[in-house]
Amino acid sequence: VILFFPILGAVLLAGIPGSNRNAIRQATLVISIVHFLIALPLWWLYVPGGADYQFVERVPWIASLGVEYHLGVDGVSILLTLLTVLLTPLAVLGSWRYIDRHVKEFHILLLILTTGMLVSFMTIAMSGQQAPPPWAYTVNPPPTPGAAPAPVDEASPINPIEQSAWRAPHEQRVL
């Protein structure tokens, strides 16, 4: 509900005539405040200190490709989610006087943008496999045992044989 509510609001806004600017602004404000009130209980329902994602929804989407709808929140994404739904009504209020052309399009796109941000904060995995935690990534991964070293491209501006990379074109030497 939290994820798709702004899209539903954007569809409702599409039914309001574009010439009725105040009705569009008021409807967007009401939609965004109701959205905030729907998401607010997450603050009290979230149990901090857990290592797992909470409020997880997992549904197969395209089973033949192994794609699934997999959402949930952790400690950082819960804060970003709540911040997003808090800032949306503030953005509507802040744009009230300053957006006077394409008001309908602006507010519809604002609600779509809200959904996009929520998707980025709540998505656990975009494929059939769960994404590794951020601390699993390293800058220089260890070499695979038994694997041959990567070939050196002599024409590359970064040559591991030379210690000074990114020389100016007139300073490059041919090996």
mmCIF file of C-alpha atoms in Angstrom, residues 26-157:
data_model
loop_
_atom_site.group_PDB
_atom_site.id
_atom_site.type_symbol
_atom_site.label_atom_id
_atom_site.label_comp_id
_atom_site.label_asym_id
_atom_site.label_seq_id
_atom_site.Cartn_x
_atom_site.Cartn_y
_atom_site.Cartn_z
ATOM 1 C CA GLN A 26 -5.258 20.526 -2.930
ATOM 2 C CA ALA A 27 -5.759 16.957 -4.123
ATOM 3 C CA THR A 28 -1.998 16.365 -4.272
ATOM 4 C CA LEU A 29 -1.588 17.776 -0.776
ATOM 5 C CA VAL A 30 -4.353 15.534 0.575
ATOM 6 C CA ILE A 31 -2.905 12.484 -1.219
ATOM 7 C CA SER A 32 0.579 13.154 0.129
ATOM 8 C CA ILE A 33 -0.626 13.764 3.704
ATOM 9 C CA VAL A 34 -2.738 10.590 3.658
ATOM 10 C CA HIS A 35 0.294 8.741 2.284
ATOM 11 C CA PHE A 36 2.398 10.065 5.161
ATOM 12 C CA LEU A 37 -0.241 8.979 7.682
ATOM 13 C CA ILE A 38 -0.359 5.493 6.135
ATOM 14 C CA ALA A 39 3.447 5.151 6.369
ATOM 15 C CA LEU A 40 3.836 6.689 9.826
ATOM 16 C CA PRO A 41 3.031 3.479 11.772
ATOM 17 C CA LEU A 42 6.194 1.940 10.315
ATOM 18 C CA TRP A 43 8.100 4.062 12.826
ATOM 19 C CA TRP A 44 6.452 2.300 15.766
ATOM 20 C CA LEU A 45 6.183 -1.151 14.214
ATOM 21 C CA TYR A 46 9.840 -1.382 13.177
ATOM 22 C CA VAL A 47 11.957 -3.357 15.655
ATOM 23 C CA PRO A 48 15.504 -1.931 15.698
ATOM 24 C CA GLY A 49 18.497 -4.145 16.250
ATOM 25 C CA GLY A 50 17.352 -6.996 14.049
ATOM 26 C CA ALA A 51 19.705 -8.305 11.383
ATOM 27 C CA ASP A 52 16.930 -9.207 8.942
ATOM 28 C CA TYR A 53 14.742 -7.089 6.722
ATOM 29 C CA GLN A 54 11.331 -6.278 8.138
ATOM 30 C CA PHE A 55 7.917 -5.833 6.486
ATOM 31 C CA VAL A 56 9.061 -8.201 3.749
ATOM 32 C CA GLU A 57 6.832 -8.872 0.750
ATOM 33 C CA ARG A 58 7.992 -11.572 -1.638
ATOM 34 C CA VAL A 59 5.920 -12.654 -4.627
ATOM 35 C CA PRO A 60 7.091 -14.437 -7.804
ATOM 36 C CA TRP A 61 6.668 -12.070 -10.711
ATOM 37 C CA ILE A 62 8.121 -13.655 -13.862
ATOM 38 C CA ALA A 63 8.761 -17.203 -12.716
ATOM 39 C CA SER A 64 10.310 -18.377 -15.993
ATOM 40 C CA LEU A 65 13.090 -15.789 -15.596
ATOM 41 C CA GLY A 66 13.374 -16.122 -11.830
ATOM 42 C CA VAL A 67 12.223 -12.520 -11.282
ATOM 43 C CA GLU A 68 10.266 -11.731 -8.153
ATOM 44 C CA TYR A 69 8.704 -8.788 -6.381
ATOM 45 C CA HIS A 70 10.814 -8.613 -3.197
ATOM 46 C CA LEU A 71 10.462 -5.640 -0.873
ATOM 47 C CA GLY A 72 11.442 -4.942 2.706
ATOM 48 C CA VAL A 73 13.158 -2.359 4.882
ATOM 49 C CA ASP A 74 16.167 -2.275 7.151
ATOM 50 C CA GLY A 75 17.351 0.429 9.554
ATOM 51 C CA VAL A 76 18.522 2.876 6.896
ATOM 52 C CA SER A 77 15.766 2.308 4.356
ATOM 53 C CA ILE A 78 13.023 2.752 6.976
ATOM 54 C CA LEU A 79 14.390 6.220 7.735
ATOM 55 C CA LEU A 80 14.700 7.102 4.054
ATOM 56 C CA THR A 81 11.180 5.839 3.395
ATOM 57 C CA LEU A 82 9.713 7.935 6.192
ATOM 58 C CA LEU A 83 11.771 10.946 5.142
ATOM 59 C CA THR A 84 10.446 10.617 1.586
ATOM 60 C CA VAL A 85 6.799 10.476 2.633
ATOM 61 C CA LEU A 86 7.372 13.407 5.018
ATOM 62 C CA LEU A 87 9.041 15.594 2.394
ATOM 63 C CA THR A 88 6.419 14.991 -0.299
ATOM 64 C CA PRO A 89 3.693 17.148 1.320
ATOM 65 C CA LEU A 90 6.356 19.745 2.136
ATOM 66 C CA ALA A 91 7.372 19.783 -1.541
ATOM 67 C CA VAL A 92 3.732 20.292 -2.529
ATOM 68 C CA LEU A 93 3.412 23.191 -0.088
ATOM 69 C CA GLY A 94 6.738 24.670 -1.185
ATOM 70 C CA SER A 95 5.716 24.622 -4.846
ATOM 71 C CA TRP A 96 2.244 26.043 -4.239
ATOM 72 C CA ARG A 97 3.026 29.606 -5.366
ATOM 73 C CA TYR A 98 5.977 28.919 -7.643
ATOM 74 C CA ILE A 99 4.622 26.311 -10.045
ATOM 75 C CA ASP A 100 2.064 28.131 -12.162
ATOM 76 C CA ARG A 101 2.508 26.411 -15.526
ATOM 77 C CA HIS A 102 1.973 22.683 -16.120
ATOM 78 C CA VAL A 103 0.628 22.318 -12.598
ATOM 79 C CA LYS A 104 -1.125 19.032 -13.306
ATOM 80 C CA GLU A 105 1.920 17.481 -14.953
ATOM 81 C CA PHE A 106 4.201 18.655 -12.150
ATOM 82 C CA HIS A 107 2.078 17.100 -9.411
ATOM 83 C CA ILE A 108 1.559 13.834 -11.279
ATOM 84 C CA LEU A 109 5.305 13.549 -11.848
ATOM 85 C CA LEU A 110 5.979 14.425 -8.198
ATOM 86 C CA LEU A 111 3.834 11.479 -7.092
ATOM 87 C CA ILE A 112 5.511 9.177 -9.620
ATOM 88 C CA LEU A 113 8.901 10.363 -8.364
ATOM 89 C CA THR A 114 7.831 9.561 -4.808
ATOM 90 C CA THR A 115 7.013 6.009 -5.877
ATOM 91 C CA GLY A 116 10.360 5.710 -7.647
ATOM 92 C CA MET A 117 12.246 6.802 -4.548
ATOM 93 C CA LEU A 118 10.295 4.371 -2.391
ATOM 94 C CA VAL A 119 11.066 1.549 -4.816
ATOM 95 C CA SER A 120 14.773 2.320 -4.572
ATOM 96 C CA PHE A 121 14.662 2.309 -0.763
ATOM 97 C CA MET A 122 12.444 -0.749 -0.313
ATOM 98 C CA THR A 123 13.712 -3.127 -3.000
ATOM 99 C CA ILE A 124 15.652 -6.058 -1.565
ATOM 100 C CA ALA A 125 16.496 -7.796 -4.824
ATOM 101 C CA MET A 126 15.719 -7.186 -8.465
ATOM 102 C CA SER A 127 16.417 -10.757 -9.534
ATOM 103 C CA GLY A 128 15.921 -14.238 -8.175
ATOM 104 C CA GLN A 129 18.896 -13.882 -5.846
ATOM 105 C CA GLN A 130 19.131 -11.653 -2.817
ATOM 106 C CA ALA A 131 21.673 -8.864 -3.110
ATOM 107 C CA PRO A 132 24.718 -9.238 -0.889
ATOM 108 C CA PRO A 133 25.028 -6.820 2.029
ATOM 109 C CA PRO A 134 27.040 -3.639 1.369
ATOM 110 C CA TRP A 135 29.975 -4.807 3.480
ATOM 111 C CA ALA A 136 30.463 -7.792 1.135
ATOM 112 C CA TYR A 137 31.868 -5.518 -1.559
ATOM 113 C CA THR A 138 35.565 -4.718 -1.577
ATOM 114 C CA VAL A 139 37.579 -2.261 -3.608
ATOM 115 C CA ASN A 140 40.085 -4.883 -4.768
ATOM 116 C CA PRO A 141 38.545 -8.335 -4.654
ATOM 117 C CA PRO A 142 41.000 -11.134 -3.936
ATOM 118 C CA PRO A 143 42.170 -13.092 -6.991
ATOM 119 C CA THR A 144 40.441 -16.352 -7.759
ATOM 120 C CA PRO A 145 42.681 -19.280 -6.824
ATOM 121 C CA GLY A 146 44.128 -20.949 -9.911
ATOM 122 C CA ALA A 147 42.963 -18.210 -12.283
ATOM 123 C CA ALA A 148 45.342 -16.695 -14.794
ATOM 124 C CA PRO A 149 46.205 -13.031 -14.302
ATOM 125 C CA ALA A 150 44.258 -10.552 -16.372
ATOM 126 C CA PRO A 151 45.925 -9.653 -19.680
ATOM 127 C CA VAL A 152 47.629 -6.268 -19.875
ATOM 128 C CA ASP A 153 46.458 -3.980 -22.633
ATOM 129 C CA GLU A 154 49.580 -2.195 -23.833
ATOM 130 C CA ALA A 155 47.538 0.507 -25.575
ATOM 131 C CA SER A 156 45.678 1.371 -22.397
ATOM 132 C CA PRO A 157 46.546 4.705 -20.746
#
